[in-house]
Short mmCIF file of C-alpha atoms and ligand atoms in Angstrom, two decimals:
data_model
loop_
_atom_site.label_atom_id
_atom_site.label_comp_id
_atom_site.label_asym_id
_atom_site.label_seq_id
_atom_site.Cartn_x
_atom_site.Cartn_y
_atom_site.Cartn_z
CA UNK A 1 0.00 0.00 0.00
CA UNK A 2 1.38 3.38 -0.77
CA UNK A 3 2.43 5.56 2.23
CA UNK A 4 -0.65 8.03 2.80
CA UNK A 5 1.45 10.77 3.13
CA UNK A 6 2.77 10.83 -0.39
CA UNK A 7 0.36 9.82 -1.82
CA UNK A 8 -1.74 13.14 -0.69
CA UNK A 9 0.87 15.03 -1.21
CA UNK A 10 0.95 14.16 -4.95
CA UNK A 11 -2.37 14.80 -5.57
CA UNK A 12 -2.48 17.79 -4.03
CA UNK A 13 0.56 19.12 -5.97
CA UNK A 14 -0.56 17.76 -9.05
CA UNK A 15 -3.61 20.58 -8.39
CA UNK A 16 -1.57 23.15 -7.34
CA UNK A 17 -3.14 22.85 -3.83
CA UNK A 18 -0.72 23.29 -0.37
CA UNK A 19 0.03 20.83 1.37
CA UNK A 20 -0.84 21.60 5.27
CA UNK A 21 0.03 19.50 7.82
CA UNK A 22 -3.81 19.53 8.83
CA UNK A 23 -4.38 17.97 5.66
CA UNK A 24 -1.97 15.31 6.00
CA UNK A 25 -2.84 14.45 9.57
CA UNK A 26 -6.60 13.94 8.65
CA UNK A 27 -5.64 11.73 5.74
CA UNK A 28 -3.43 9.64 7.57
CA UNK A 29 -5.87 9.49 10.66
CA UNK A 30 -8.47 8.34 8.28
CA UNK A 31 -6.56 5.83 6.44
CA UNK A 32 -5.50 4.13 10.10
CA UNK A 33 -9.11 4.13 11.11
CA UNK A 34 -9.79 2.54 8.25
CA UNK A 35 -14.02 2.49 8.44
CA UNK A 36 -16.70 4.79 7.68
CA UNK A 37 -16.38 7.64 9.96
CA UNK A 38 -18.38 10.76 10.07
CA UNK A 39 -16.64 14.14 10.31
CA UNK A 40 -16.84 14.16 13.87
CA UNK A 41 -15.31 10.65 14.76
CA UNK A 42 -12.61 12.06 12.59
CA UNK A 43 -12.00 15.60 14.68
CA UNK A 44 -11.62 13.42 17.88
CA UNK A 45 -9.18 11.51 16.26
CA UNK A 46 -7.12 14.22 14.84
CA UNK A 47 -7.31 16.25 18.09
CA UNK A 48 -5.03 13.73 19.94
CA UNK A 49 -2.58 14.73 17.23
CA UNK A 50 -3.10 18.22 16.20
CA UNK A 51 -4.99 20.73 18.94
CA UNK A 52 -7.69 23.27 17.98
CA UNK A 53 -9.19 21.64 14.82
CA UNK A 54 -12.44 22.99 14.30
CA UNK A 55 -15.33 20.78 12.43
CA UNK A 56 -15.74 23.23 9.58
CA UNK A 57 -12.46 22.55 9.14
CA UNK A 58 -12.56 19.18 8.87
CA UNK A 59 -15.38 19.41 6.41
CA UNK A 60 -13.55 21.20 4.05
CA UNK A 61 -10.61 18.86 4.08
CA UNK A 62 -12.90 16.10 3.70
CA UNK A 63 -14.64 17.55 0.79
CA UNK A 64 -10.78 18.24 -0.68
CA UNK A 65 -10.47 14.84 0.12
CA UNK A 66 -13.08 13.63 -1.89
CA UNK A 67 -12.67 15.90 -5.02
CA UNK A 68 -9.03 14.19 -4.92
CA UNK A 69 -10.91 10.42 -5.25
CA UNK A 70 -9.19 9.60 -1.86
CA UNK A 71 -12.30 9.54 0.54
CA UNK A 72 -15.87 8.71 -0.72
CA UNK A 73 -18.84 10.34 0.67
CA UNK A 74 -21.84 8.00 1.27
CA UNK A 75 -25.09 9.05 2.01
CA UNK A 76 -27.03 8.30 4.96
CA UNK A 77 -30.53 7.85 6.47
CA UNK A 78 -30.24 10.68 9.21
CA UNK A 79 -28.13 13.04 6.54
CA UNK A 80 -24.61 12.89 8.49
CA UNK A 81 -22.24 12.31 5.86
CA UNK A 82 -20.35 9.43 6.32
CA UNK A 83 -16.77 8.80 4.77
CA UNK A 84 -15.30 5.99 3.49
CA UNK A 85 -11.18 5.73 2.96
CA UNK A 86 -11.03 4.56 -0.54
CA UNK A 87 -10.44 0.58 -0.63
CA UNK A 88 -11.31 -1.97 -2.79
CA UNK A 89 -14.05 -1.13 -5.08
CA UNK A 90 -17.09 -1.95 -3.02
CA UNK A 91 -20.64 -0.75 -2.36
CA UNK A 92 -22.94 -0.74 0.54
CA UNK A 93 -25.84 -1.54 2.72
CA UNK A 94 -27.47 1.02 4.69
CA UNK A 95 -29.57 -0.09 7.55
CA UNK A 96 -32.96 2.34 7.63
CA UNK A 97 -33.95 1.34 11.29
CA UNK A 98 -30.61 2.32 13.51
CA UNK A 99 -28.47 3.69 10.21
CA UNK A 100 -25.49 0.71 10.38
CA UNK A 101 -23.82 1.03 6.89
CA UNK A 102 -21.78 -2.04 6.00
CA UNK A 103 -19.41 -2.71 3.61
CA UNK A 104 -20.52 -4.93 0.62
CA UNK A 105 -18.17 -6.33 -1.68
CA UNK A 106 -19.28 -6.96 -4.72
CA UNK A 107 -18.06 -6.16 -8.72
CA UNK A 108 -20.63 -4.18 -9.87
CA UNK A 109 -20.25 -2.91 -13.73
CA UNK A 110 -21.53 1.09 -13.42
CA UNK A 111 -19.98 1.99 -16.55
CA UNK A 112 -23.46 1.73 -18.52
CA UNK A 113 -24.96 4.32 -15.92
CA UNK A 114 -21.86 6.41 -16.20
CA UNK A 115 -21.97 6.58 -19.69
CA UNK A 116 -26.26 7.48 -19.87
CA UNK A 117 -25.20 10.63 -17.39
CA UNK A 118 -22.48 11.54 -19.60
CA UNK A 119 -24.83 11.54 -22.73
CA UNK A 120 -27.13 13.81 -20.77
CA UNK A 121 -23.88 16.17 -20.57
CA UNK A 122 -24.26 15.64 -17.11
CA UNK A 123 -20.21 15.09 -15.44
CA UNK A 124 -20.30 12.05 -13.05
CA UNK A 125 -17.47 12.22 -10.39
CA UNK A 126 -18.67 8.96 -8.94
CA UNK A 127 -21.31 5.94 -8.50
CA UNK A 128 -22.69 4.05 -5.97
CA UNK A 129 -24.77 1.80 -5.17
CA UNK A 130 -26.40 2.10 -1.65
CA UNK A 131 -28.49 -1.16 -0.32
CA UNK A 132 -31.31 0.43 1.59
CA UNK A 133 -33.08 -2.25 3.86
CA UNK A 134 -32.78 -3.87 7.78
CA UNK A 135 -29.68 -5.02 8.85
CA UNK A 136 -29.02 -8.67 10.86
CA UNK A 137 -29.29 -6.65 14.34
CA UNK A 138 -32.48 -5.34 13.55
CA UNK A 139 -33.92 -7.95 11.75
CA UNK A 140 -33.17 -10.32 14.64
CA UNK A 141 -34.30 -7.84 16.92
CA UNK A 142 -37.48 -7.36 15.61
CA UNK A 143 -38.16 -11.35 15.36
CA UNK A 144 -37.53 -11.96 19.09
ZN1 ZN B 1 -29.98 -1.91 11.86
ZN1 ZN B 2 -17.30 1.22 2.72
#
């Protein structure tokens, strides 16, 4: 696996973007977490490292994050944003009674839906597929 820190430091060269050692903290924090966090998971974990790191903040690196294709930005019941370090490929399954989202990996061709935006002139900067439905806690739950 390629060391986080280069690897953000590329892309954000290659844009013509600073790197901040704010930046480089959060991407590294996320990439040791390693599971969806929300933006606020995130700011306690950078906080042990770097002091006074205010949420908007860490929005707007996560958003910087994102336009770079390093974090993905999955969409959730409540509305908090949840982020995903880029992995393997992989889609999920969203859980509508407590909001669980777990990992599913699966090959999914997209390119057919990517290509009907495009015709529309529309400019996709990613897909997803999001299963929406009741996850093995609740279900079991719910039959006891
Ligand atoms: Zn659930
Ligand atoms: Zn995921």
């Amino acid at each position: 696996m390629q060391d986080p820190d280069i690897l953000l430091t590329e892309r954000l060269r290659e844009r013509g973007l600073r790197v901040t050692p704010q930046r480089l903290i959060a991407y590294r924090v996320l990439r040791r977490l390693n599971r969806h966090v929300t933006a606020e998971e995130l700011l306690t974990a950078m906080a042990e490292r770097i002091p006074n790191v205010a949420l908007p903040t860490v929005y707007a690196t996560l958003d910087l994050l994102e336009e770079l294709h390093l974090v993905r930005r999955i969409a959730t019941v409540g509305g908090t944003a949840v982020y995903d370090p880029m992995k393997e490929p992989h889609q999920h399954m969203l859980c509508t009674r407590c909001g669980a989202i777990d990992d599913l990996a699966v090959n999914v061709d997209l390119s057919t839906v990517q290509a009907a935006a495009t015709a529309t002139g529309f400019q996709p900067a990613g897909l997803e597929v999001v299963v929406r439905g009741i996850c093995q806690t609740c279900g079991r739950r719910s039959a006891s």
